[in-house]
JSON list of C-alpha atoms in Angstrom, two decimals:
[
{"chain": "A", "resi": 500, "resn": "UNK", "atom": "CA", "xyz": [108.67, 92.76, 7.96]},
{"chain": "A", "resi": 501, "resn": "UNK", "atom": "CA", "xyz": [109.73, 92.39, 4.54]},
{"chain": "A", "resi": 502, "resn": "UNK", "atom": "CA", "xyz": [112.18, 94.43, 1.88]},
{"chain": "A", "resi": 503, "resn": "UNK", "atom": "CA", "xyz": [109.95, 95.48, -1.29]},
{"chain": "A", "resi": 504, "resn": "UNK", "atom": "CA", "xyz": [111.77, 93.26, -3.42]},
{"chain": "A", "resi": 505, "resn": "UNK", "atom": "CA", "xyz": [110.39, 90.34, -1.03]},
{"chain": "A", "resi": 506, "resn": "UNK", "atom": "CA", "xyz": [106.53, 91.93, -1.78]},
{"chain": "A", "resi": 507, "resn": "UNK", "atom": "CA", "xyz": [106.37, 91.43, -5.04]},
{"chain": "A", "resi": 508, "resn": "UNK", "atom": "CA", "xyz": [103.20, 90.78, -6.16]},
{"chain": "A", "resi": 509, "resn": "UNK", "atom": "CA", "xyz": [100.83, 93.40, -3.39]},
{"chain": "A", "resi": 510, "resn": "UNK", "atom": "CA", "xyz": [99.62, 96.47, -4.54]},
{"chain": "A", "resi": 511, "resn": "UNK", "atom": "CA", "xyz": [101.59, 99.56, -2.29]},
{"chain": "A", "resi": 512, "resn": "UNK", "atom": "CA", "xyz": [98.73, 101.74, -2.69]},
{"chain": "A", "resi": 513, "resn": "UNK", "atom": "CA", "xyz": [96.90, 102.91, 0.74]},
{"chain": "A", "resi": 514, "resn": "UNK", "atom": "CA", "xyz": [100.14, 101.97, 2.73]},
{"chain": "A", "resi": 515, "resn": "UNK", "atom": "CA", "xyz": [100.80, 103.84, 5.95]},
{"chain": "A", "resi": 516, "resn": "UNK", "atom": "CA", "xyz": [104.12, 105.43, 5.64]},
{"chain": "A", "resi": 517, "resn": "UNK", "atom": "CA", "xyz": [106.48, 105.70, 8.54]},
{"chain": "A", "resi": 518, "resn": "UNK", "atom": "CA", "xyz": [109.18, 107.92, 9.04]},
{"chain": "A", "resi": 519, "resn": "UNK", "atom": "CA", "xyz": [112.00, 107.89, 11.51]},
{"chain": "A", "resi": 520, "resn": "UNK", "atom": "CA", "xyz": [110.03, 109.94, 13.92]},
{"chain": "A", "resi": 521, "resn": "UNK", "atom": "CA", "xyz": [106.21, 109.45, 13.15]},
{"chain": "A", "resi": 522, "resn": "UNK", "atom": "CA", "xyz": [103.82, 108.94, 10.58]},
{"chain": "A", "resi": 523, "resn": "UNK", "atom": "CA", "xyz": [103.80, 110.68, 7.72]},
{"chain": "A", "resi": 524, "resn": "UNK", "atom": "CA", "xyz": [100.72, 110.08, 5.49]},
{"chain": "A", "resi": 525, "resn": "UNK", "atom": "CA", "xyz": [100.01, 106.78, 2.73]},
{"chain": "A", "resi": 526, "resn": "UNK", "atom": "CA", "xyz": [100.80, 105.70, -0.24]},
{"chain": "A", "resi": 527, "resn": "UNK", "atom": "CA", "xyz": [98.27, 107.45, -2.76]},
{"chain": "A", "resi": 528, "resn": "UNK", "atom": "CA", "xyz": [100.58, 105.93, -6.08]},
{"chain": "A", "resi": 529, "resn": "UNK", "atom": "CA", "xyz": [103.02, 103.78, -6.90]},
{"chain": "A", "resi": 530, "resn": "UNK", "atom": "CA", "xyz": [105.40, 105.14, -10.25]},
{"chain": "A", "resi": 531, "resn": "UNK", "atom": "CA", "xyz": [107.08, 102.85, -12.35]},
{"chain": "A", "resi": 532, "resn": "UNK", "atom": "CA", "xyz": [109.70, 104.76, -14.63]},
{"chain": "A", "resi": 533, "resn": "UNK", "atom": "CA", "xyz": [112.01, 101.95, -16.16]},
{"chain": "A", "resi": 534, "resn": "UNK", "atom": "CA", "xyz": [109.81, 98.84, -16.36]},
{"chain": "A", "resi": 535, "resn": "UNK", "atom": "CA", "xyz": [106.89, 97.34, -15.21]},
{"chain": "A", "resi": 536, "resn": "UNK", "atom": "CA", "xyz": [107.57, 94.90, -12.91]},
{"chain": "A", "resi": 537, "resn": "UNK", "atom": "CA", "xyz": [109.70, 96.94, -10.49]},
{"chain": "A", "resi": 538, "resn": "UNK", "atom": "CA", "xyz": [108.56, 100.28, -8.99]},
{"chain": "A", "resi": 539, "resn": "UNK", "atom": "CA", "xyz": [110.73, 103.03, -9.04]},
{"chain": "A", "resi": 540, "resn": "UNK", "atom": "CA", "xyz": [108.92, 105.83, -6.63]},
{"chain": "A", "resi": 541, "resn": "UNK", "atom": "CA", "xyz": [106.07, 106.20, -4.61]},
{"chain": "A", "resi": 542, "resn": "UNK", "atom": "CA", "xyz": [103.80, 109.04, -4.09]},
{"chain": "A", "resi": 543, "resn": "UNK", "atom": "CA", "xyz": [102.97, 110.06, -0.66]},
{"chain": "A", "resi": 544, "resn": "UNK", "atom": "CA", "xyz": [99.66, 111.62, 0.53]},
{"chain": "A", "resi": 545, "resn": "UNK", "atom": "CA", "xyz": [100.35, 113.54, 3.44]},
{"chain": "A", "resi": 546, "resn": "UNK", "atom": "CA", "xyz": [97.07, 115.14, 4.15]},
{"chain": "A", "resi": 547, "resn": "UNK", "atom": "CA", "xyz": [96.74, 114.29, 7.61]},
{"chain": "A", "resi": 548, "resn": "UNK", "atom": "CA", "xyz": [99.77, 116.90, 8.68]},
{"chain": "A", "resi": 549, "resn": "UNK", "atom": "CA", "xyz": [99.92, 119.03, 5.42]},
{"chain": "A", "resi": 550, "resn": "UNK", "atom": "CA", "xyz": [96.77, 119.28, 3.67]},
{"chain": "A", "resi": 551, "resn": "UNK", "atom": "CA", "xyz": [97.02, 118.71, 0.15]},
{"chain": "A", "resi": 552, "resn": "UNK", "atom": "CA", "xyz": [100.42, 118.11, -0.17]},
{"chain": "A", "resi": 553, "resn": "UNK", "atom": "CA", "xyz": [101.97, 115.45, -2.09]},
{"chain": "A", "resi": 554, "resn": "UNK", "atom": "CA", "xyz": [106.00, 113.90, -1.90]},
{"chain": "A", "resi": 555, "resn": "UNK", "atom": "CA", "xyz": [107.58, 111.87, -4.12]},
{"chain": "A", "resi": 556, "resn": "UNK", "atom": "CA", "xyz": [110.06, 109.34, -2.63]},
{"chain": "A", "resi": 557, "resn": "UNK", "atom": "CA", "xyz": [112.72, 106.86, -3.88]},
{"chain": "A", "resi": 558, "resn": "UNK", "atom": "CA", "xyz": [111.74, 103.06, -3.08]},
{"chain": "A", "resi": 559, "resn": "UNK", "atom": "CA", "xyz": [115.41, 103.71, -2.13]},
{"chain": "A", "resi": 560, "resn": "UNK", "atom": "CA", "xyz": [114.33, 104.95, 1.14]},
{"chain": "A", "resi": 561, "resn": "UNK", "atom": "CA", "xyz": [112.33, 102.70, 1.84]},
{"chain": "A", "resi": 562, "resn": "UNK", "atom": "CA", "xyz": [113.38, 100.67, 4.66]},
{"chain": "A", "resi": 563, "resn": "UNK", "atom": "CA", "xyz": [110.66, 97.66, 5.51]},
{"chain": "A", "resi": 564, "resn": "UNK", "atom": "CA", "xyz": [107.51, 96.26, 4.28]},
{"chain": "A", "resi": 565, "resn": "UNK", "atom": "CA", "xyz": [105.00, 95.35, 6.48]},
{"chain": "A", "resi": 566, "resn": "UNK", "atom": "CA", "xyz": [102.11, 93.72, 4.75]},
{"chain": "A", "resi": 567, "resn": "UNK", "atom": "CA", "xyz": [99.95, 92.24, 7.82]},
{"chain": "A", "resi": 568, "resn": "UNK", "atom": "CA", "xyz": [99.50, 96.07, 9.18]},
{"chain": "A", "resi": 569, "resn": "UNK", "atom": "CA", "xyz": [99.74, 97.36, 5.28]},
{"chain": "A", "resi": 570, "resn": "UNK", "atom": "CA", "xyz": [102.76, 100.25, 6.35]},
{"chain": "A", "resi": 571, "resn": "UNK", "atom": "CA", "xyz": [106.41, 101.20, 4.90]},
{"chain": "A", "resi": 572, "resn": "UNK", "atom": "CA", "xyz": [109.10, 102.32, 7.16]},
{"chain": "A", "resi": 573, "resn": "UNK", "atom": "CA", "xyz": [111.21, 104.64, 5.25]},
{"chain": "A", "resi": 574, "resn": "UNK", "atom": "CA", "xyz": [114.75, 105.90, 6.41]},
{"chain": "A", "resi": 575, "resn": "UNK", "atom": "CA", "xyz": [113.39, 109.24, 6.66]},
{"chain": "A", "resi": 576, "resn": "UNK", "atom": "CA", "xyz": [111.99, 112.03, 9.05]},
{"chain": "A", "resi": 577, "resn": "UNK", "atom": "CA", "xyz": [108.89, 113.82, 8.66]},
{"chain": "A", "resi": 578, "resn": "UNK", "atom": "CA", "xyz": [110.23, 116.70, 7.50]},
{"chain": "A", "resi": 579, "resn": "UNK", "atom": "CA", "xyz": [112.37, 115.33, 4.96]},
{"chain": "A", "resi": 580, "resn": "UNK", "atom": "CA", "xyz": [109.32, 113.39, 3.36]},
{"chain": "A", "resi": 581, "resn": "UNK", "atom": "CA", "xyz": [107.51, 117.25, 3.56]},
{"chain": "A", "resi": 582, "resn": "UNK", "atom": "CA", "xyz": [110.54, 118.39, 1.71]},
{"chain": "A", "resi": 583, "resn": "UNK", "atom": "CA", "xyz": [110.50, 115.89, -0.82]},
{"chain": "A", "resi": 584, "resn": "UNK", "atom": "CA", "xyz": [109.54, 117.07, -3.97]},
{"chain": "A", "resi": 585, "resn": "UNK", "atom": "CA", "xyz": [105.93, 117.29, -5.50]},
{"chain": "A", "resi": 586, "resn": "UNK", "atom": "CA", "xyz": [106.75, 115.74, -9.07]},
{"chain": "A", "resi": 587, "resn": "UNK", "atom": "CA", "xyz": [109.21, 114.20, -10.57]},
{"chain": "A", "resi": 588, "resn": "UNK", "atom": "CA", "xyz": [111.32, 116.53, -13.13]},
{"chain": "A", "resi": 589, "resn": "UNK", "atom": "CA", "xyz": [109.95, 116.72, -16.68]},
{"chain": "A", "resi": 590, "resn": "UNK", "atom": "CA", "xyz": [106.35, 115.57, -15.64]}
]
């Protein structure tokens, strides 16, 4: 398992997400708001326990990398990553 500052370099996008008690959809983008070499959020598809619905998280939360099985663990339940928000503001 690896930090995302130790990834550098491998594309985010299609990563399972894992929360604290389950899964809890992929990676559908990765957003990068101050520069281009380090992102800042990711957005998560979580279509496979609430259709259609998008959540935008911090990298902050983001607890491991693991690039053989292609999943993040984040330091989050389920229904916090449902209560993230859809967007970021002003977008």
């Amino acid at each position: 398992m690896r930090r995302l500052q130790e990834a550098g370099g491998v594309s985010l996008d299609g990563f399972e997400v894992e929360a604290l008690d389950g899964a809890a959809g992929r990676i559908d983008q990765v957003l990068y708001w101050n520069d281009a070499l380090t992102p800042d959020f990711v957005v998560v598809g979580t279509r496979r326990w609430l259709i259609g619905r998008k959540s935008v998280l911090s990298i902050d939360v983001i607890e491991e990398v693991d690039l053989t099985n292609r999943r993040l663990r984040v330091r989050l339940s389920r229904e916090q990553v449902r209560q993230a928000p859809e967007s970021l503001p002003g977008t």
